[in-house]
mmCIF file of C-alpha atoms in Angstrom:
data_model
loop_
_atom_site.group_PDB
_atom_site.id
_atom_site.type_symbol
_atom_site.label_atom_id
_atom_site.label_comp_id
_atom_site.label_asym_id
_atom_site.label_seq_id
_atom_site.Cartn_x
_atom_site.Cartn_y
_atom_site.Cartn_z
ATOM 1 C CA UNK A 203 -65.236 25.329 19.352
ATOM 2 C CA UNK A 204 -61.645 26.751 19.716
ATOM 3 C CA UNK A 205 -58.456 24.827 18.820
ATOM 4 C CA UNK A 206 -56.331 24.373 21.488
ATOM 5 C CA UNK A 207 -52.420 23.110 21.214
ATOM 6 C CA UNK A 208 -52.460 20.412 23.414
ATOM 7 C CA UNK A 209 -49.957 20.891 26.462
ATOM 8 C CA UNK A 210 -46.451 19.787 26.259
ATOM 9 C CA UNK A 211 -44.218 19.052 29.016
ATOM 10 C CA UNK A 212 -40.971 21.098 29.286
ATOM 11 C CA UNK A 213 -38.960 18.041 28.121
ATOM 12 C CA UNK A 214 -41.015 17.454 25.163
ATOM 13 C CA UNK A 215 -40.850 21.462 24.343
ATOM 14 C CA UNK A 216 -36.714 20.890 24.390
ATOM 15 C CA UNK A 217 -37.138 17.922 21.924
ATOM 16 C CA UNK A 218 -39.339 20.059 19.659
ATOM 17 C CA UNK A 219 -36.897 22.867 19.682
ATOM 18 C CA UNK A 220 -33.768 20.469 19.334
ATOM 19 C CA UNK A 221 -35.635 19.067 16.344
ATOM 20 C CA UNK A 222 -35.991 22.539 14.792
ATOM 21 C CA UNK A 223 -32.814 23.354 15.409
ATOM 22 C CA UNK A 224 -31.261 20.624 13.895
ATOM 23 C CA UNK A 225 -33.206 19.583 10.747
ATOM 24 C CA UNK A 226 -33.906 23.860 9.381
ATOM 25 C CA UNK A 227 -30.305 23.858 8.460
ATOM 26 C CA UNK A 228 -30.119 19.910 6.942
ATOM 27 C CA UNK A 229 -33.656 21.352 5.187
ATOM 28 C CA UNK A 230 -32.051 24.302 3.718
ATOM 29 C CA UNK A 231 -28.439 22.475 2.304
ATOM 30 C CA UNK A 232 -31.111 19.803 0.722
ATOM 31 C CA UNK A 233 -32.962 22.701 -0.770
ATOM 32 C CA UNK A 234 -29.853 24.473 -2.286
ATOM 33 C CA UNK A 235 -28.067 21.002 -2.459
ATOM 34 C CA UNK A 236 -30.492 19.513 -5.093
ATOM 35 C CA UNK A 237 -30.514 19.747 -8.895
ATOM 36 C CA UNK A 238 -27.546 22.558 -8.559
ATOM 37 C CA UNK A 239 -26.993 22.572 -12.339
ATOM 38 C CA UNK A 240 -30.363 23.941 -13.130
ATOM 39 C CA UNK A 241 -29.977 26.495 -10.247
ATOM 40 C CA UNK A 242 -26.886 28.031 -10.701
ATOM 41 C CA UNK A 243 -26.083 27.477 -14.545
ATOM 42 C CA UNK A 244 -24.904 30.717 -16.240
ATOM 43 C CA UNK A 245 -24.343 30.083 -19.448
ATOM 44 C CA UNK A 246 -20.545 32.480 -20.185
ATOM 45 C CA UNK A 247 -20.218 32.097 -16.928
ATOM 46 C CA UNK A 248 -16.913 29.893 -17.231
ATOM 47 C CA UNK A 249 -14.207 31.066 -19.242
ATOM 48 C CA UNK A 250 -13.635 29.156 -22.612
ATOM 49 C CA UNK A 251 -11.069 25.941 -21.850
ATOM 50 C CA UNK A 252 -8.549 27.035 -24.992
ATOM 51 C CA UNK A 253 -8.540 30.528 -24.428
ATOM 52 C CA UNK A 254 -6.856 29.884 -20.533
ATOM 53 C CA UNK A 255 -3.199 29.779 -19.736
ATOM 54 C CA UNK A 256 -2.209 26.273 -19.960
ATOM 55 C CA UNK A 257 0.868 25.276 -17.814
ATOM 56 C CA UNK A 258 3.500 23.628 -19.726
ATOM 57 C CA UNK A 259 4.544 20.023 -18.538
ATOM 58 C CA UNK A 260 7.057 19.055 -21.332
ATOM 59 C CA UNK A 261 10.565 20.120 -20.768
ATOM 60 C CA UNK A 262 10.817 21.770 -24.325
ATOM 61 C CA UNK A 263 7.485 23.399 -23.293
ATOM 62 C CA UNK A 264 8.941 24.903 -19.926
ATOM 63 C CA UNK A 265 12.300 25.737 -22.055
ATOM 64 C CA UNK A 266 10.411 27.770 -24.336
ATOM 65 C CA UNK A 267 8.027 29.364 -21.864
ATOM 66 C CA UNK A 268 10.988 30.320 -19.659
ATOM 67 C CA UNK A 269 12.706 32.067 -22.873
ATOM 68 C CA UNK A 270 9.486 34.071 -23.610
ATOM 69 C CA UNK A 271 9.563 35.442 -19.685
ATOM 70 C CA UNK A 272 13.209 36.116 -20.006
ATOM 71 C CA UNK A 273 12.567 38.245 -23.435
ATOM 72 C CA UNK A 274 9.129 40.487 -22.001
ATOM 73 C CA UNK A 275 11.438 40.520 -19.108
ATOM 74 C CA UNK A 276 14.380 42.508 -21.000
ATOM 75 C CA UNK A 277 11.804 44.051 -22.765
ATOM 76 C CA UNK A 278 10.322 45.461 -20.127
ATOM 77 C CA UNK A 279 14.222 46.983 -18.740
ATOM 78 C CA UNK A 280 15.286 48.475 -21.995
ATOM 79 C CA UNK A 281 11.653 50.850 -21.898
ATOM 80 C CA UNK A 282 11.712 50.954 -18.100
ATOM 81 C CA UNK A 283 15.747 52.409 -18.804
ATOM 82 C CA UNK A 284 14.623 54.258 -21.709
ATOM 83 C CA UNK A 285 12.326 56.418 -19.772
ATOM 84 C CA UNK A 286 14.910 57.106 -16.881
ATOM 85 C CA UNK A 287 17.047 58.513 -19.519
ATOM 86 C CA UNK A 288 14.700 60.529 -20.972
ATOM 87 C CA UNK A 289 13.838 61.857 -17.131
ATOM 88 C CA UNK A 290 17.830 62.363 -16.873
ATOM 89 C CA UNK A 291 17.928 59.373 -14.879
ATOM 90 C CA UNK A 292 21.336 57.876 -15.050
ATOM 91 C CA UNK A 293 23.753 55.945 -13.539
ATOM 92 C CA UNK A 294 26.447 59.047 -14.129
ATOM 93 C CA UNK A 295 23.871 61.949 -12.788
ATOM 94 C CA UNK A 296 23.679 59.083 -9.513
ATOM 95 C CA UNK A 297 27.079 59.103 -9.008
ATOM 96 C CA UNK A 298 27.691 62.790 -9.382
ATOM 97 C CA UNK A 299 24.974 63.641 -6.879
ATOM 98 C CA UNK A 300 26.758 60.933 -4.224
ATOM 99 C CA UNK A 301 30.034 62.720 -5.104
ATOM 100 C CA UNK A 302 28.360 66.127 -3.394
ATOM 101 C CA UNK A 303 28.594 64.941 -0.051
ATOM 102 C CA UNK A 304 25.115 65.297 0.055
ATOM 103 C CA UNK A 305 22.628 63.554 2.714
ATOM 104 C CA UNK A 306 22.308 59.716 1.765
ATOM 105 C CA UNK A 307 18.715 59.916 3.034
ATOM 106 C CA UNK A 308 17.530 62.545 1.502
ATOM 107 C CA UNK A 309 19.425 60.979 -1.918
ATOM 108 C CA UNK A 310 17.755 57.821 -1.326
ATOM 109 C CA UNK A 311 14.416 59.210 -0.829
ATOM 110 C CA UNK A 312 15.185 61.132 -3.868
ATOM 111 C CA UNK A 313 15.945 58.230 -5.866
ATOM 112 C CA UNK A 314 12.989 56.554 -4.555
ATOM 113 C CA UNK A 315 10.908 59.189 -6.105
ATOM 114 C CA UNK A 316 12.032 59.441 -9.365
ATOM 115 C CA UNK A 317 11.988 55.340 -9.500
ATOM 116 C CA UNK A 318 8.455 56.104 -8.295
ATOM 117 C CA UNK A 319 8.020 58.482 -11.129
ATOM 118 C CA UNK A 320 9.050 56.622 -13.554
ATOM 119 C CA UNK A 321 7.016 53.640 -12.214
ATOM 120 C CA UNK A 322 3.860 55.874 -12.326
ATOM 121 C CA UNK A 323 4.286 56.584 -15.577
ATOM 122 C CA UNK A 324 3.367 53.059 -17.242
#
């Protein structure tokens, strides 16, 4: 004896293929939805809670944090200005070269590369 599917009407096809439809994806976000901590716990994963930047909220907290920015700030000017003059990057050898009546766009682009330059070279 063969198994046969018994015959379904065209409306009660539609309702079986609405019903697929609509529970495969509820099925699947239940699947991945339950007992998450088992699936996707990598231990490390997370960075450590003390070792990220914490914002300051205090106003002596903000003064200080502000002061530290202002000082890597500098910091970073006086070596950024220390290599231009040791390129022969200056605010004289600028001047001198504008004093040549030469093209201001080819002086600008050749400002813009030695800015680039020294840029580069951090």
């Amino acid at each position: 004896m063969r198994f046969r599917f018994p015959r379904l009407s065209r409306s009660q096809f539609e309702l079986a293929k609405f019903t697929f439809y609509l529970m495969t994806p509820i099925t699947i976000m239940y699947y991945v939805g339950i007992d998450t901590d088992r699936k996707f716990n990598v231990p490390g994963y997370w960075p450590d809670p003390d070792t990220l930047n914490k914002i300051p909220k205090e106003p002596h907290e903000i003064q200080a944090e502000l002061a530290r920015i202002r000082q890597e700030r500098l910091e970073k000017r006086r070596r950024l200005e220390e290599k231009a003059r040791q390129l022969g990057i200056t605010p004289d050898s600028v001047d001198k070269d504008q004093d040549q009546d030469q093209d201001p766009e080819s002086e600008s682009e050749r400002q813009q590369t030695q800015i680039e330059a020294v840029l580069s070279d951090e």
